[in-house]
Structure formats: structure tokens, C-alpha cells
mmCIF file of C-alpha atoms in Angstrom:
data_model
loop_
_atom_site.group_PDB
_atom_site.id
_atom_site.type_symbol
_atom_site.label_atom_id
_atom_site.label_comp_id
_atom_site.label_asym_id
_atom_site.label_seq_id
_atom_site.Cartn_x
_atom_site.Cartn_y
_atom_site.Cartn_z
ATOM 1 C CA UNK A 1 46.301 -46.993 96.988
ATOM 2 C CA UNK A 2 49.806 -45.552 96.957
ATOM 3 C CA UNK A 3 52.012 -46.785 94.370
ATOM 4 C CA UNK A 4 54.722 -45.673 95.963
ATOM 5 C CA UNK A 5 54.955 -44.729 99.417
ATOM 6 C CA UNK A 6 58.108 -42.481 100.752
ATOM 7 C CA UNK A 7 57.750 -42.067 104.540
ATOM 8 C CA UNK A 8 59.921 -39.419 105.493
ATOM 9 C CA UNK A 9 59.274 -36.076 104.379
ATOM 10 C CA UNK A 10 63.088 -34.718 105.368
ATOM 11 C CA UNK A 11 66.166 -36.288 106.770
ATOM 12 C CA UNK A 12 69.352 -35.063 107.985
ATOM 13 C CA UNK A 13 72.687 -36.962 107.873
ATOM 14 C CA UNK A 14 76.057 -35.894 109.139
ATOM 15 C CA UNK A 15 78.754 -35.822 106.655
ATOM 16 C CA UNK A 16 80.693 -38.804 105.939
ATOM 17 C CA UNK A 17 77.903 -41.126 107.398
ATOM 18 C CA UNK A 18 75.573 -43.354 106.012
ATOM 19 C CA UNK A 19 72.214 -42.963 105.252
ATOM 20 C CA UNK A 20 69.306 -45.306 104.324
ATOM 21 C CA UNK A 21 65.858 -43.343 102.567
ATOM 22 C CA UNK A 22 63.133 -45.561 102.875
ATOM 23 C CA UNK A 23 60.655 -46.501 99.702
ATOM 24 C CA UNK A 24 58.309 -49.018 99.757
ATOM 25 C CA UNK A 25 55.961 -50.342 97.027
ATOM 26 C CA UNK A 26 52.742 -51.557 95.732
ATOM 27 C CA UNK A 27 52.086 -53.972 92.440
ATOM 28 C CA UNK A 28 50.444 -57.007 91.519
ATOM 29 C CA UNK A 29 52.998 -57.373 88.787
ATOM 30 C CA UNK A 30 55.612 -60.020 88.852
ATOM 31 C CA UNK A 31 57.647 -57.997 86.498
ATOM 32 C CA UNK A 32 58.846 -54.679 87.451
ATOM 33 C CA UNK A 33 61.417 -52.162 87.823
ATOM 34 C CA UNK A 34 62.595 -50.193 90.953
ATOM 35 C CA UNK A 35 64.860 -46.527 90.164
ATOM 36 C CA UNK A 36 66.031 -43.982 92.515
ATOM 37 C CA UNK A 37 66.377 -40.540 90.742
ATOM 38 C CA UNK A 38 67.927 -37.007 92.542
ATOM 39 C CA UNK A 39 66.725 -34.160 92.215
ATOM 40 C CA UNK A 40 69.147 -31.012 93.207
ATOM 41 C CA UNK A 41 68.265 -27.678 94.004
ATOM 42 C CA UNK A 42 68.676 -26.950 90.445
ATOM 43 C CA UNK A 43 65.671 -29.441 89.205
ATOM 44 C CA UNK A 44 66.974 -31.607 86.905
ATOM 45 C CA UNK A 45 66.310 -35.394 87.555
ATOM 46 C CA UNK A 46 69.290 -37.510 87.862
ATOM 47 C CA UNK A 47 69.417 -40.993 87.476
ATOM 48 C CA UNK A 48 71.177 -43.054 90.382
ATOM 49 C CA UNK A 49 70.582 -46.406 90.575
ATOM 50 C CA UNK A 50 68.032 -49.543 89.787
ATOM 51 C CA UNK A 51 66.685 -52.667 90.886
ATOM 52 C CA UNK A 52 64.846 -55.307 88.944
ATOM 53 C CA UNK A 53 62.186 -57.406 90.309
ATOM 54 C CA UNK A 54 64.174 -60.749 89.352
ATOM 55 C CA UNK A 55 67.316 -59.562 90.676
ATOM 56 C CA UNK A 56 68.605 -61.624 93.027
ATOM 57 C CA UNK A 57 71.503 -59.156 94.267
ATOM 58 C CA UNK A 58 70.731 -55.683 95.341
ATOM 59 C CA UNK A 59 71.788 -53.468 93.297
ATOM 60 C CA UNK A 60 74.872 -51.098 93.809
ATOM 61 C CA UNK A 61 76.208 -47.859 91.806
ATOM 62 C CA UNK A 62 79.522 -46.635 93.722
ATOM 63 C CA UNK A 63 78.351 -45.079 96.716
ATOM 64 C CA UNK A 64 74.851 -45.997 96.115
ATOM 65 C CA UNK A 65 73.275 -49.412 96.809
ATOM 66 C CA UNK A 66 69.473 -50.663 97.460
ATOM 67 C CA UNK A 67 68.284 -53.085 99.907
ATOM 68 C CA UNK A 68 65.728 -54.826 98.045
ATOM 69 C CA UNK A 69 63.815 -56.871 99.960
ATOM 70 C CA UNK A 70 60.928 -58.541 98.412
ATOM 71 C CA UNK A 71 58.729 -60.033 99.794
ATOM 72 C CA UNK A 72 58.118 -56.472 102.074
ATOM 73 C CA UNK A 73 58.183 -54.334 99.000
ATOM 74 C CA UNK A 74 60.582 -52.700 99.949
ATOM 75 C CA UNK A 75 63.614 -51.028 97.833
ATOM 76 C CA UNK A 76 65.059 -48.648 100.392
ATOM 77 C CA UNK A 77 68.510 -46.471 98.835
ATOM 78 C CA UNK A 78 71.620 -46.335 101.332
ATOM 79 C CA UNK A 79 73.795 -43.821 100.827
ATOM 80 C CA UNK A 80 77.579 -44.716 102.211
ATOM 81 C CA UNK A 81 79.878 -41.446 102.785
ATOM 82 C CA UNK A 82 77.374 -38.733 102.501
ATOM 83 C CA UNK A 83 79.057 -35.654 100.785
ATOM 84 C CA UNK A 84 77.933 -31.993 100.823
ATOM 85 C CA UNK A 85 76.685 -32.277 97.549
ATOM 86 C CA UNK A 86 74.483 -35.213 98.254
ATOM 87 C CA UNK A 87 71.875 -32.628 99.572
ATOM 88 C CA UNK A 88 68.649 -33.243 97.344
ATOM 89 C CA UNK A 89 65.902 -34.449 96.642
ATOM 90 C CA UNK A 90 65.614 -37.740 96.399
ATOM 91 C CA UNK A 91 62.823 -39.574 94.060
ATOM 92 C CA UNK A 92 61.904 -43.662 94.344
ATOM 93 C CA UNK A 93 60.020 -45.008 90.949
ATOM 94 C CA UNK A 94 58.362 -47.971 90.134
ATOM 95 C CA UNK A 95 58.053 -49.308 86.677
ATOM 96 C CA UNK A 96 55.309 -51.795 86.034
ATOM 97 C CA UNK A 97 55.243 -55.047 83.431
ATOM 98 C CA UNK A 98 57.316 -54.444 80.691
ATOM 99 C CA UNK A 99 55.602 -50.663 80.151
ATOM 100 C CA UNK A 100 57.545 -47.549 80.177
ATOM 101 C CA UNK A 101 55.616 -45.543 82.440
ATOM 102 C CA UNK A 102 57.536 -44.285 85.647
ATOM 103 C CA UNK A 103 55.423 -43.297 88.861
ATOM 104 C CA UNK A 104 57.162 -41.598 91.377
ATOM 105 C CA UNK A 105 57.001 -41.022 95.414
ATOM 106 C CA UNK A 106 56.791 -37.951 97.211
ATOM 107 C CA UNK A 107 60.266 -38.154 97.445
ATOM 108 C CA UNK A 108 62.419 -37.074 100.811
ATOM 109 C CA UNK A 109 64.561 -33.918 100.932
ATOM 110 C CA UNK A 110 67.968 -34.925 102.348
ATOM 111 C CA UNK A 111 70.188 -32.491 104.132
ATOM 112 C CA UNK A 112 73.822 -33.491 104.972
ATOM 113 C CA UNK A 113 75.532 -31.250 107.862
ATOM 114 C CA UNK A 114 79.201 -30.633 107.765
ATOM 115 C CA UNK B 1 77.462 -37.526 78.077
ATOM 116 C CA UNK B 2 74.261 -36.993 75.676
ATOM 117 C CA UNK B 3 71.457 -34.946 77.383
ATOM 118 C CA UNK B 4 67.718 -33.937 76.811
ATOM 119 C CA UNK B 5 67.189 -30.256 76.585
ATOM 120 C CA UNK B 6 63.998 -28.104 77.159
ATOM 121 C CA UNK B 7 63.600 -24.757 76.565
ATOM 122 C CA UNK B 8 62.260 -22.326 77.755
ATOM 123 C CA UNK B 9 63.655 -22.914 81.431
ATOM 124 C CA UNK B 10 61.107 -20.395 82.447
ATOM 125 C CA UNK B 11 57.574 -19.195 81.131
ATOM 126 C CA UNK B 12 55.124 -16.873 82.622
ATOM 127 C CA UNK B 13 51.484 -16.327 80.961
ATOM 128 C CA UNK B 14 48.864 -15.275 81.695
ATOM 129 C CA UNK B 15 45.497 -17.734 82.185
ATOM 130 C CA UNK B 16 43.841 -18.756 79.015
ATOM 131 C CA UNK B 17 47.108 -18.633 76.985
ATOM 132 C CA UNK B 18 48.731 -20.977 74.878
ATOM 133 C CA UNK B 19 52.027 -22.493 75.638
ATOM 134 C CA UNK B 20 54.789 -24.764 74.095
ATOM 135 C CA UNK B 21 57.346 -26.167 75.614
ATOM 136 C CA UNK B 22 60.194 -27.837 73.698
ATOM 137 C CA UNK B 23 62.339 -30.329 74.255
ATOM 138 C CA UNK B 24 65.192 -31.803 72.178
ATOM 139 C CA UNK B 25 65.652 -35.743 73.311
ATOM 140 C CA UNK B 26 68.474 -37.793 73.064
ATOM 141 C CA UNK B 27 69.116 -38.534 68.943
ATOM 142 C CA UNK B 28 68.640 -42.170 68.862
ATOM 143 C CA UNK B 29 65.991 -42.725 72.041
ATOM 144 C CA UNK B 30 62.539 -43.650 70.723
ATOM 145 C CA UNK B 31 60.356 -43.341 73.504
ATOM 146 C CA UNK B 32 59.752 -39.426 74.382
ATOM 147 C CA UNK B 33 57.839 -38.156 77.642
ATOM 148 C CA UNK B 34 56.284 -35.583 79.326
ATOM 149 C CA UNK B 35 55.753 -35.367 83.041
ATOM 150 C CA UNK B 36 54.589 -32.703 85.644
ATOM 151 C CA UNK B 37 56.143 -31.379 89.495
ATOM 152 C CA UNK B 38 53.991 -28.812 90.561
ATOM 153 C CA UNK B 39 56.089 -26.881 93.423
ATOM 154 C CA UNK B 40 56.277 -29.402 96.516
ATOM 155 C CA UNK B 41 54.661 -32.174 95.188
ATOM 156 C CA UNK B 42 55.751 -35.559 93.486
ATOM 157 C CA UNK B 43 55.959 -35.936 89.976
ATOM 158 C CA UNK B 44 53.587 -37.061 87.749
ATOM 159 C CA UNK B 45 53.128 -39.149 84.315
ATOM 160 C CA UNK B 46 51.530 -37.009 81.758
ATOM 161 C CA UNK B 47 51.993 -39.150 78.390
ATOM 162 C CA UNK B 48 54.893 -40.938 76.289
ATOM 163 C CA UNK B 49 54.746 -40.919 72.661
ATOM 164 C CA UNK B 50 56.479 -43.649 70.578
ATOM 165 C CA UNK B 51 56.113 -43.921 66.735
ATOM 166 C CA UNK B 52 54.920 -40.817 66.478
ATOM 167 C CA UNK B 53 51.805 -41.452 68.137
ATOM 168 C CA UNK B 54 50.423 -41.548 71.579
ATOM 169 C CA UNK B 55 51.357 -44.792 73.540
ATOM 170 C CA UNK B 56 49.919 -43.806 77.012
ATOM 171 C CA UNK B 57 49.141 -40.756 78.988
ATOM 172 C CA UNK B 58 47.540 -40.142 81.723
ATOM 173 C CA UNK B 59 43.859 -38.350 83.228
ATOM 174 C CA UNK B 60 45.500 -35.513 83.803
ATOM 175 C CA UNK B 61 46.711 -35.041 79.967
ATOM 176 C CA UNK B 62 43.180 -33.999 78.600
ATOM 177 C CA UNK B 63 42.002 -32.214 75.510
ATOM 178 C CA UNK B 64 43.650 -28.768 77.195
ATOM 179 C CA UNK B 65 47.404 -30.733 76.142
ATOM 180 C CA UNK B 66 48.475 -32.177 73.235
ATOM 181 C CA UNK B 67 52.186 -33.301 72.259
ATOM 182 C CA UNK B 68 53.952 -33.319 68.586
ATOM 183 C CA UNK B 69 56.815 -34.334 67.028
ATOM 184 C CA UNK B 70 57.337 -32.005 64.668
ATOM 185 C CA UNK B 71 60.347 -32.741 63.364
ATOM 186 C CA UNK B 72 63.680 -35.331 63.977
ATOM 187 C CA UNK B 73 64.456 -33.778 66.984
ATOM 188 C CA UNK B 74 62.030 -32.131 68.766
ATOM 189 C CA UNK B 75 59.040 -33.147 70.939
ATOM 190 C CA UNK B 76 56.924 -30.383 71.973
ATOM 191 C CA UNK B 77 53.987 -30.366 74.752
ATOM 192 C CA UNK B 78 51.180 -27.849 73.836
ATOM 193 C CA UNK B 79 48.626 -26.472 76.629
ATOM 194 C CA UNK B 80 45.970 -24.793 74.822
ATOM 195 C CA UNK B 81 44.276 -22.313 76.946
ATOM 196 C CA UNK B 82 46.670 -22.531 80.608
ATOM 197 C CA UNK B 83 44.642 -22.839 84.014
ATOM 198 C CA UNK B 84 46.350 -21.309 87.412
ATOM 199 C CA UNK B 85 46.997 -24.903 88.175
ATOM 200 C CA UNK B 86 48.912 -25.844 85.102
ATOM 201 C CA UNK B 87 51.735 -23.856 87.199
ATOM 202 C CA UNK B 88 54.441 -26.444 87.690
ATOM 203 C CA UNK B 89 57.625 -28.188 86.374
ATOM 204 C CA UNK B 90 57.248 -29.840 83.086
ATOM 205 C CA UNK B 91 60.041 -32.204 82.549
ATOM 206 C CA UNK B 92 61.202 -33.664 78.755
ATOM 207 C CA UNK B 93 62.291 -37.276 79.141
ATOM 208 C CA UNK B 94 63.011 -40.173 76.581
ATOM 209 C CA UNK B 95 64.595 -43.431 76.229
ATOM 210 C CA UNK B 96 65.468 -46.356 74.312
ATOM 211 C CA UNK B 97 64.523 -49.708 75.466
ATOM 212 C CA UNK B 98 67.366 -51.041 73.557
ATOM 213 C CA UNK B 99 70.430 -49.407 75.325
ATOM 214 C CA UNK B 100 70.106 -50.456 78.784
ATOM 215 C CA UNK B 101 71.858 -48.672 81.577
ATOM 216 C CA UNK B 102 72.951 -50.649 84.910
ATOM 217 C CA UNK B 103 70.412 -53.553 83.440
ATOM 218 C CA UNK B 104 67.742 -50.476 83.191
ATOM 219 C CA UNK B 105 65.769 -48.895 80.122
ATOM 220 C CA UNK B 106 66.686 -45.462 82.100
ATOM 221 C CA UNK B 107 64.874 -42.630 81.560
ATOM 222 C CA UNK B 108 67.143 -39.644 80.998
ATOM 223 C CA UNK B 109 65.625 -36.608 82.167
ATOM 224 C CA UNK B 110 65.769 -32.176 80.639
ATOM 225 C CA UNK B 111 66.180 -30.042 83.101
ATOM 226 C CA UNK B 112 62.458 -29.031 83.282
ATOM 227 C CA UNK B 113 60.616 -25.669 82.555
ATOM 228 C CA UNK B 114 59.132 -23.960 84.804
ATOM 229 C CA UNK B 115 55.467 -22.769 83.787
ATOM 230 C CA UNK B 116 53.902 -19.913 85.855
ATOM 231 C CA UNK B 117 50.305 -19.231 85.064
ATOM 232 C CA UNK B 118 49.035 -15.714 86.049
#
């Protein structure tokens, strides 16, 4: 079974909108880490923004915040104001237990119109 | 802002070759990775190396790859004799479970190298 499951291949978003990329997840563990990473054209992996599993608040980096919602395994990243430069890939990860292992999604490409 | 660095960014060979690819982590991490992006697919865990040993790695990481610490700074992965399909991204990453970012133990990402086997 999928670890990680990212549903949508692609998405577009108009600039200055909002925009929600949907991850959803599969562990057993009751410890565990949620991270959104982008990747731009140029290929480097960016860190953005994480949720723990005993986090009672969603989590929330500037423009960045994820609706964590538990008990669907979910951990989906809204974007708020998309800017030009927000076009990327766009990378959920789960960590499980207190290891350090990362395993990613498919990811979704995001493309924000002007 | 501290970064991890891989070189080269770019490597052609030919099939059957040996390659290394370097990476320089960030000075005071401790935990040192390797993972994998062939072209349009997600990435993948190859093995993380704390202590200077092997901590986990995955099936893909067999007897073809091997990693090494040679030195302070750098972590190297080693493919012995490259296959078409070891074509792909290879990205460098490390961290410290000790310096926590946004709550985290992050792992900071290189830039990746791209590998193109022949």
C-alpha cells in the first residue's frame, strides 16, 4: 500500500489565489511526522513546512499552512497568495516513529497563471 | 543560511562504469543521506548513515552502491558498475536531530546530481 498518496498529478492556480494540494497518508504509527518539500525547476528540494502527529494546531509557515486532519490522514498544504514563483513541484513526506527515514509522494506540479 | 553541496551537478557514463558522487553536508548535522528521483517519478530512500556506519537503507541500495565517509566533511555514494536505470537524480541530504526547525528534525537537501547512464 501507498505510503503516501498525492492525487493530483498537475494543478493550476491563478495568481494571487489560494490553493490547497492534497496529501493523504498511511501508518500504523502513533508517532509521526508530516513535511511538505518544493521542488523548482532547478531541482533542489526545499523545505516548507511540517506537521507533527501530536500537534494539536495545524501548522503554518507565512504563506504556507496544513490542514491536518487526523483521523482522515490527511495533511493537505494551502497555499494563500500564490506568486509566480510558487510554480513547482511540490513533494508531501511522511516520517515514521521516531526514525529518520523520509518517504515521499508522487508529488503535484503546480502552475500559477498571471 | 548553511547548505549541503553535491558535486558533480551532472555525470554521464557509460554502462558498467563506476561513479562517485560527493556531497559536502552541513558541518555539525550527524545524520547523512542519499536518495534517488529518476526523471518523472517520486523520490526514493536509498540509505542514511550515522556514526559512520549504515543505519538503514533501502532494497534498492544493493551490493552495486556503497556510501563512505571519507573524511570530516564529505559523504560520498559509490555505484560500482552503473545500469541504464541507475539514470536519475541523486540527492545529498543530512540532519541533526538536535536542532529542530519549525518543531521538525528537517532534512536539508544538495541540489542533486544528475546521473546519465549510456
Amino acid at each position: 500500500a501507498q505510503k503516501i498518496t498525492q492525487t493530483q498529478p498537475g494543478m493550476f492556480v491563478q495568481e494571487k489565489e489560494a490553493v490547497t494540494l492534497d496529501c493523504t497518508y498511511d501508518t500504523s504509527d502513533q508517532s509521526y511526522g508530516l513535511f511538505w518539500y518544493k521542488q523548482p525547476s532547478s531541482g533542489e528540494m526545499i523545505f516548507l513546512i511540517y506537521q507533527g502527529s501530536y500537534d494539536e494546531q495545524n501548522a503554518t509557515e507565512g504563506r504556507y499552512s496544513l490542514n491536518f486532519q487526523k483521523a482522515r490522514k490527511s495533511a493537505n498544504l494551502v497555499i494563500s497568495a500564490s506568486q509566480l514563483g510558487d510554480s513547482a513541484m511540490y513533494f508531501c513526506a511522511m516520517r515514521e516513529g521516531y526514525g529518520n527515514k523520509l518517504v515521499f509522494g508522487a508529488g503535484t506540479i503546480l502552475r500559477v497563471k498571471s | 543560511e548553511p547548505e549541503v553541496t553535491q558535486t558533480p551537478s551532472h555525470q554521464v557514463t557509460q554502462m558498467g562504469q563506476e561513479v562517485i558522487l560527493r556531497c559536502v553536508p552541513i558541518s555539525n548535522h550527524l545524520y547523512f543521506y542519499w536518495y534517488r528521483q529518476i526523471l518523472g517519478q517520486k523520490v526514493e530512500f536509498l540509505v542514511s548513515f550515522y556514526n559512520n556506519e549504515i543505519s538503514e537503507k533501502s532494497e534498492i541500495f544493493d551490493d552495486q552502491f556503497s556510501v563512505e565517509r571519507p573524511d570530516g566533511s564529505n559523504f560520498t555514494l559509490k555505484i560500482r558498475s552503473t545500469k541504464l536505470e541507475d539514470s536519475a537524480m541523486y540527492f545529498c541530504a543530512s540532519s541533526d536531530p538536535g536542532i529542530l526547525v519549525s518543531g521538525a528534525n528537517v532534512l536539508t537537501f544538495g541540489a542533486g546530481s544528475r546521473l546519465t547512464v549510456l
